[in-house]
Coordinates of C-alpha atoms and ligand atoms in Angstrom, one line a residue:
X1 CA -45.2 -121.3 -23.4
X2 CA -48.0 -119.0 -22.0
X3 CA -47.5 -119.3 -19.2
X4 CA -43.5 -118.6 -19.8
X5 CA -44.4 -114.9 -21.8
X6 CA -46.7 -113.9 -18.8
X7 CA -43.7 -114.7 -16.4
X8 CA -41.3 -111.9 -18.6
X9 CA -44.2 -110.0 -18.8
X10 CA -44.3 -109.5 -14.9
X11 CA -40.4 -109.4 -14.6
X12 CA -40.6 -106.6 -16.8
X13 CA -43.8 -105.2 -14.7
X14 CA -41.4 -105.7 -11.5
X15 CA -38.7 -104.3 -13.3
X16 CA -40.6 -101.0 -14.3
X17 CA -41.7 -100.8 -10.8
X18 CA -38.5 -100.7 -9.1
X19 CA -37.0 -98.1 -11.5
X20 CA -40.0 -96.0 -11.1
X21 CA -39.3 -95.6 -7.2
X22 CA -35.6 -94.9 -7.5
X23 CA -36.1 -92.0 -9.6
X24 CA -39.1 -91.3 -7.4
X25 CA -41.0 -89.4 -10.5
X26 CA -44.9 -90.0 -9.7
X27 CA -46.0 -87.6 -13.0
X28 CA -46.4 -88.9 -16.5
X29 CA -43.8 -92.1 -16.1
X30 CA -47.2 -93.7 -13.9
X31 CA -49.4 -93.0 -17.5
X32 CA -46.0 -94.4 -19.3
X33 CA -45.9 -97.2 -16.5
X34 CA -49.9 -98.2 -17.1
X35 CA -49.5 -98.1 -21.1
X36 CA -47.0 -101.0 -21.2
X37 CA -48.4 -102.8 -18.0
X38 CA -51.9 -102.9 -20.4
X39 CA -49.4 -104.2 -23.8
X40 CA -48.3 -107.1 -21.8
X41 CA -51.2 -108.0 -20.6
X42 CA -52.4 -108.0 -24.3
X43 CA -49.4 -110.0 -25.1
X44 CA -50.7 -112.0 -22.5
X45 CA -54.1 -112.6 -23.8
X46 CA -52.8 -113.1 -26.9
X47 CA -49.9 -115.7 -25.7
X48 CA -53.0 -117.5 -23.9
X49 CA -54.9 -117.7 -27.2
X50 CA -52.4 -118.5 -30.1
X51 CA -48.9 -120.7 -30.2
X52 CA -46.1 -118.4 -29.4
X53 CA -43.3 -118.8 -32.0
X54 CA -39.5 -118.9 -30.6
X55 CA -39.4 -115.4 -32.1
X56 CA -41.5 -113.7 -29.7
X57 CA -38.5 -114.1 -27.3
X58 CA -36.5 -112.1 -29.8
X59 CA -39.4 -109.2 -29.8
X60 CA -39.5 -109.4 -26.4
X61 CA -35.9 -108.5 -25.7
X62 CA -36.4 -106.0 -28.3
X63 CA -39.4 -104.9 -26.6
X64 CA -37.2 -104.7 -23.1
X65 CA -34.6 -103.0 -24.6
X66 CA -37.0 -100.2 -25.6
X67 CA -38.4 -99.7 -22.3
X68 CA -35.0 -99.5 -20.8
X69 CA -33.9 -96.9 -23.1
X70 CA -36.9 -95.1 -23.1
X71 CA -36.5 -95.4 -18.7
X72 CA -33.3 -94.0 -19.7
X73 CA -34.5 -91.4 -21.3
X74 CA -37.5 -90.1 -19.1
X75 CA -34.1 -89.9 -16.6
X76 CA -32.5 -87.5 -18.6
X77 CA -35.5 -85.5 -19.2
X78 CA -36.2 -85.0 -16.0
X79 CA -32.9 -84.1 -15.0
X80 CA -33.4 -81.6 -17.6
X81 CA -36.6 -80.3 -16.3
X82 CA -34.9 -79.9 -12.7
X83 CA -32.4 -78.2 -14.0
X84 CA -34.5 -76.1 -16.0
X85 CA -36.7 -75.4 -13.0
X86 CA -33.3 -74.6 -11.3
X87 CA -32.1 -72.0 -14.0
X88 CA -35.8 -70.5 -14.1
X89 CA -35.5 -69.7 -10.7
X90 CA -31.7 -68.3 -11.0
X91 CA -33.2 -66.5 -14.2
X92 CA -36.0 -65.3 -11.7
X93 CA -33.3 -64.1 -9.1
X94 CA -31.0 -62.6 -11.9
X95 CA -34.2 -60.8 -13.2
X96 CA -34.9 -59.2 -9.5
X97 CA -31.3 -58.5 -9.6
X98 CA -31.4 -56.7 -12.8
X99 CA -34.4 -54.8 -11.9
X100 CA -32.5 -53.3 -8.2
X101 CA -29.4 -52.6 -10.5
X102 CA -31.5 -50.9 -13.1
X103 CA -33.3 -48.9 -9.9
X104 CA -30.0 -48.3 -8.7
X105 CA -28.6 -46.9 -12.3
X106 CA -31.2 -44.7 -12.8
X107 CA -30.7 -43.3 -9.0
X108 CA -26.8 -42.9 -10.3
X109 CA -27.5 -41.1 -13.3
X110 CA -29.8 -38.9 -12.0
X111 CA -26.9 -38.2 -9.7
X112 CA -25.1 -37.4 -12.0
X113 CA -27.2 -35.2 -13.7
X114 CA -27.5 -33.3 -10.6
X115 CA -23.9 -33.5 -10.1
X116 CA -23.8 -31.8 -13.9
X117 CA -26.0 -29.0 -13.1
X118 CA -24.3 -28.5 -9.8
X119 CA -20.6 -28.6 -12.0
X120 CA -22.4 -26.3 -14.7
X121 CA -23.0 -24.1 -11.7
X122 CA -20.1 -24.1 -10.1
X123 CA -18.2 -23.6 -13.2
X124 CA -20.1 -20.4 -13.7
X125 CA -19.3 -19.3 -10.4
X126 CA -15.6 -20.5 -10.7
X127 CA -15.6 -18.1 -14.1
X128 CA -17.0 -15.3 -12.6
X129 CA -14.2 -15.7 -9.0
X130 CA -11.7 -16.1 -12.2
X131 CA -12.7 -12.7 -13.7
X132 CA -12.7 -10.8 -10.2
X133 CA -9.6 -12.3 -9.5
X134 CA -8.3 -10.4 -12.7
X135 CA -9.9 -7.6 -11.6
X136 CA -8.6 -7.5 -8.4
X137 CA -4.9 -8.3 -9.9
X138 CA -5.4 -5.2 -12.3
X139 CA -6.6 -3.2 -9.5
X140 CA -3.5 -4.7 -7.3
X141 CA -1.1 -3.7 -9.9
X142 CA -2.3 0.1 -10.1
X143 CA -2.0 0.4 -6.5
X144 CA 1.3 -1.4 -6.6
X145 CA 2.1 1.5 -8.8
X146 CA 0.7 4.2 -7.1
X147 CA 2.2 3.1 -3.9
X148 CA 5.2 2.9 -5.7
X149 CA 5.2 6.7 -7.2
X150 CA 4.0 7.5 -3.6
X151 CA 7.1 5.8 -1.8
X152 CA 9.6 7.6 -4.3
X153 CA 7.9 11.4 -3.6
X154 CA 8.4 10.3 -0.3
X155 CA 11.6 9.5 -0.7
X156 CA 12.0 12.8 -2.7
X157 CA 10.3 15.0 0.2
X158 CA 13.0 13.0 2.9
X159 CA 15.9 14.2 1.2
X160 CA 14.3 17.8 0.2
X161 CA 13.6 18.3 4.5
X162 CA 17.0 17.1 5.3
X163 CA 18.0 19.7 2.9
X164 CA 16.1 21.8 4.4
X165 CA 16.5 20.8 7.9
X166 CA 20.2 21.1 7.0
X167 CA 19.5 24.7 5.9
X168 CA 17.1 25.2 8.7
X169 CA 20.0 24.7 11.1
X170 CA 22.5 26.8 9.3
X171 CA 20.4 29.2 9.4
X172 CA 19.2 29.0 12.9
X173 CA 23.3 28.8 13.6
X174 CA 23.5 32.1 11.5
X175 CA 20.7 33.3 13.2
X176 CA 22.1 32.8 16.8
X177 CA 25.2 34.2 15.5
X178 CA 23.8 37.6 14.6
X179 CA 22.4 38.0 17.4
X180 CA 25.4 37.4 19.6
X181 CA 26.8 39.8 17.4
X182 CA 23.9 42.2 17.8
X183 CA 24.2 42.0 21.1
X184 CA 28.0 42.2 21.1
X185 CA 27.4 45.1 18.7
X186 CA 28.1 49.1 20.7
X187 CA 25.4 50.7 20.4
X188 CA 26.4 54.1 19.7
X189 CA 24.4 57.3 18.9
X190 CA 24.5 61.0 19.8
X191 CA 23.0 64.7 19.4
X192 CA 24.0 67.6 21.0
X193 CA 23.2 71.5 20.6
X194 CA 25.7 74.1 21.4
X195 CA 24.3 76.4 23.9
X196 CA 21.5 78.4 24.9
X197 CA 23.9 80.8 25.4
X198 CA 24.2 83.3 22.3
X199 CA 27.4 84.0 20.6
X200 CA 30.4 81.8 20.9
X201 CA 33.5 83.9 19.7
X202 CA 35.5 85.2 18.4
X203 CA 38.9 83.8 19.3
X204 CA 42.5 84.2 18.3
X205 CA 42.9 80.8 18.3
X206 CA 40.9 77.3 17.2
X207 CA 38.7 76.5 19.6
X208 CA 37.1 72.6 20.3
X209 CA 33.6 73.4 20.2
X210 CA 31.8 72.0 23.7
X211 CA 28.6 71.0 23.0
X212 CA 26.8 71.1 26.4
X213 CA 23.0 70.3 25.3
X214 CA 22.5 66.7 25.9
X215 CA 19.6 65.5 23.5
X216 CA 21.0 61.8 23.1
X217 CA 24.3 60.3 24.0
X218 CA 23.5 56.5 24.0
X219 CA 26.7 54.9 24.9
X220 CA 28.4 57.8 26.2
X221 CA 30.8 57.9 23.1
X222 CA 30.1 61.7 23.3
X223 CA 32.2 63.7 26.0
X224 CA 30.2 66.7 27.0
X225 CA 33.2 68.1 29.0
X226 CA 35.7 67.4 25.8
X227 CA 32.9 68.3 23.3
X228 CA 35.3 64.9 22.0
X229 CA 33.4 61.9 20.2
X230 CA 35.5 58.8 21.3
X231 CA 35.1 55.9 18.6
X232 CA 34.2 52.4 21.3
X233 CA 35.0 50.1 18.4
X234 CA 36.6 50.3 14.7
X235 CA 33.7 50.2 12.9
X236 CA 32.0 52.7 10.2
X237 CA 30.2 56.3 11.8
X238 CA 28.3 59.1 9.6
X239 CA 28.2 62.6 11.0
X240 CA 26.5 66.3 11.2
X241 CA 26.6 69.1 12.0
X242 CA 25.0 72.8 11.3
X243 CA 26.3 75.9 12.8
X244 CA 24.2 79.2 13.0
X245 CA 24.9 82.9 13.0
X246 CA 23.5 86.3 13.1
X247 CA 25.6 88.9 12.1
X248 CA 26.3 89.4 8.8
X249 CA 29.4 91.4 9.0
X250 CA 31.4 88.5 10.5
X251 CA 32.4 84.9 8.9
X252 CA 30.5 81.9 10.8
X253 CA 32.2 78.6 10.3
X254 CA 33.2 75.2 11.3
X255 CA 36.1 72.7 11.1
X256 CA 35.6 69.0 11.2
X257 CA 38.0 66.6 12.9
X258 CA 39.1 63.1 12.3
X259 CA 41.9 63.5 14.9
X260 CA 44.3 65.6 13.7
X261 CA 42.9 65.4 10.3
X262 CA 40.9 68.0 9.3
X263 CA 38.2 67.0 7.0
X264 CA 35.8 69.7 6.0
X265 CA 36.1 73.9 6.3
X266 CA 32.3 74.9 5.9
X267 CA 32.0 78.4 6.4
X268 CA 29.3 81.6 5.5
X269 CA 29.3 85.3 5.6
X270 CA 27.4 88.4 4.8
X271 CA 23.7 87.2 3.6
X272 CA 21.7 89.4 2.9
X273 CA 18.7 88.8 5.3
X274 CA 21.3 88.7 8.1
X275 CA 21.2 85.3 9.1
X276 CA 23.8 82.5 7.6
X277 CA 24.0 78.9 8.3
X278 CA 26.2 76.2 7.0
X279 CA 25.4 72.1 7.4
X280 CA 27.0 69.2 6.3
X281 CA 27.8 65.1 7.0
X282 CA 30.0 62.6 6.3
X283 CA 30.5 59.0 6.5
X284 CA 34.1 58.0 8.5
X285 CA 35.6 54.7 8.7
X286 CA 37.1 54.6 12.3
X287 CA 39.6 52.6 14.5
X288 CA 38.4 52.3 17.9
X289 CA 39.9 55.7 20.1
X290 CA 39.4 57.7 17.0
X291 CA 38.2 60.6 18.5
X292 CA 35.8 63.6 16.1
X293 CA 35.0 66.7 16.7
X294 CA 33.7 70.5 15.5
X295 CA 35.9 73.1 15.6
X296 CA 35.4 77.1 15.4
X297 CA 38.0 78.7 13.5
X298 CA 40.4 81.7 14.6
X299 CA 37.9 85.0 14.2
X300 CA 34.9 83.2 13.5
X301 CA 31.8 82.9 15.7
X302 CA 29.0 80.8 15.9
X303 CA 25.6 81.3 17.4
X304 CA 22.9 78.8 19.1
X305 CA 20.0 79.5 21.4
X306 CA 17.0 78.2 23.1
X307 CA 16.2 77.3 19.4
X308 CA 18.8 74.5 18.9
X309 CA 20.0 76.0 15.9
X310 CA 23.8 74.6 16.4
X311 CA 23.8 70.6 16.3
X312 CA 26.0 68.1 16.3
X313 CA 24.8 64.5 15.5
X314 CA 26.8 60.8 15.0
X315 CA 26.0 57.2 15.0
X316 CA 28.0 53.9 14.7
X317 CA 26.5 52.3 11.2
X318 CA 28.3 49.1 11.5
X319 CA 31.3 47.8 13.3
X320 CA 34.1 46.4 11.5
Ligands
NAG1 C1 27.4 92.9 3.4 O1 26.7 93.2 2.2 C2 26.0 94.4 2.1 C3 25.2 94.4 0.8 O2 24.5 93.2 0.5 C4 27.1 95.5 2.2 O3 26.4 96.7 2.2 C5 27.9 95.3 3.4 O4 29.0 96.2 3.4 C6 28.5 93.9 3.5 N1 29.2 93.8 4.8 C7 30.4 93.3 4.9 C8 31.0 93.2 6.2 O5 31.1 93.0 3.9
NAG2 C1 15.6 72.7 22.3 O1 16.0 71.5 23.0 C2 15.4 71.4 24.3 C3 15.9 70.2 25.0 O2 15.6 69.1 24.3 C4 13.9 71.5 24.2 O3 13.4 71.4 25.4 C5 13.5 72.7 23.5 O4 12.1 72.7 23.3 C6 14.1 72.8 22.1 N1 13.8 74.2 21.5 C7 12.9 74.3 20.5 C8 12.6 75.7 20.0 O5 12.5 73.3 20.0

């Protein structure tokens, strides 16, 4: 019987062994391992001393069975151990992780704070652009305005100077039309004295006083040789004339002639210094080849001398 419990005893010894070097574990089992090599042994000493009963067979199945569950045991705990080695060293990695994503955070909010200053920033800037924009709009506006009133004087001036320039040309039309006329216009204009001569008369009969000094007979209207003014166009002519005389016993006097039309008896006599004079004018409306002229009347006499005292004077005024 002895030497049958040593027997198990090294089975189980063997046993231990082998299951130790599958697992490969060399740490605490080996402690483990000793412990119930050293029981056995005891169980051994004991077996070699006393009578084993047939129940030591029962304890030492039981005793087996312990040691296989506790084998089973030490398995799972160090499976447990490499796997807690395993998430130590993921926790490790995780940490470092953490930590670059933390270092990383902070570098993205402080971007963003920067980014918030910059925005505050900008924003300020984009309000004050915003309020010169306004400015500028208003400003726009009144010279929109402006421009506008401008445009319409313009506008206002353009059809004032084609008024004008309308006018400017009638009248520059009007202008060269007077002056054609001007320069169609006779120019007509005469004086003439009597005579150096003295006395002229009397006669029995009317005479056509000649008027022989020349002092202007523009246009030649004036007939020296006649003593006949000769109307060039129908138009409107003022004449004079004063007559002269020296004796006082005898009427002085002269007859004015619109053809055979007489037009004015002016006539003097007897002053009392000796000397009598008449004068007097007239405006005539004439058709051209009117003819005027002075006439001395039957028994009358006139006087002129050196002095020019006897003159007969006409002009065109205007033609018609
Ligand atoms: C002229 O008048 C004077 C007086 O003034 C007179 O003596 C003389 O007779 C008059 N002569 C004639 C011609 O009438
Ligand atoms: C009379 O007319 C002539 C000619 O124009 C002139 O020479 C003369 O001086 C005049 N006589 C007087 C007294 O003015």
């Amino acid at each position: 019987m002895r030497s049958a419990a040593a027997f198990l005893a090294l089975l189980l010894c063997l046993y231990w062994t082998r299951a130790q070097g599958e697992s490969g574990g060399v740490t605490e089992n080996d402690i483990t391992q000793t412990e119930v090599q050293s029981e056995i042994l005891d169980v051994k000493a004991t077996s070699d001393q006393t009578n084993i009963t047939p129940d030591i067979w029962a304890e030492l199945e039981e005793l087996r069975d312990m040691v296989i569950q506790h084998s089973v045991e030490l398995r799972k705990m160090e499976k447990l151990e490499q796997e807690n080695t395993a998430i130590q060293a993921r926790l490790t990695a995780s940490e470092i992780k953490n930590a670059v994503l933390e270092a990383r955070l902070n570098t993205a909010e402080n971007v963003v704070e920067e980014l918030k200053r910059e925005n505050t920033v900008l924003e300020a800037r984009m309000n004050n652009c915003e309020k010169v924009v306004e400015e500028l709009k208003r400003e726009n506006s009144d010279l929109k305005t402006r421009l506008n009133t401008a445009e319409n004087v313009v506008e206002e001036l353009k059809r004032e100077n084609t008024v004008l320039e309308a006018r400017m040309s009638s009248n520059e039309l009007q202008v060269e039309e007077l002056k054609r006329e001007n320069a169609e216009q006779p120019k007509v204009a005469f004086s003439v004295g009597l005579t150096d001569a003295g006395y002229v008369g009397p006669f029995n009969t009317e005479i056509t006083l000649k008027f022989s000094k020349i002092f202007t007979n523009i246009g030649q209207a004036y007939s020296p040789t006649t003593g006949v003014f000769t109307a060039p166009v129908r138009g409107t002519y003022y004449f004079r004339f004063t007559g002269f005389e020296t004796r006082s016993s005898n009427w002085m006097g002269i007859y004015l002639y619109h053809n055979d039309k007489r037009i004015t008896i002016s006539d003097d006599i007897n002053d009392s210094h000796g000397y009598v004079s008449v004068s007097n004018g007239f405006v005539l409306q004439l058709e051209k080849g009117d003819v005027i002229y002075l006439v001395l009347p039957s028994g009358y006499l006139v006087y002129d001398s050196a002095n020019n005292r006897t003159t007969f004077s006409g002009f065109l005024l205007f033609a018609m």
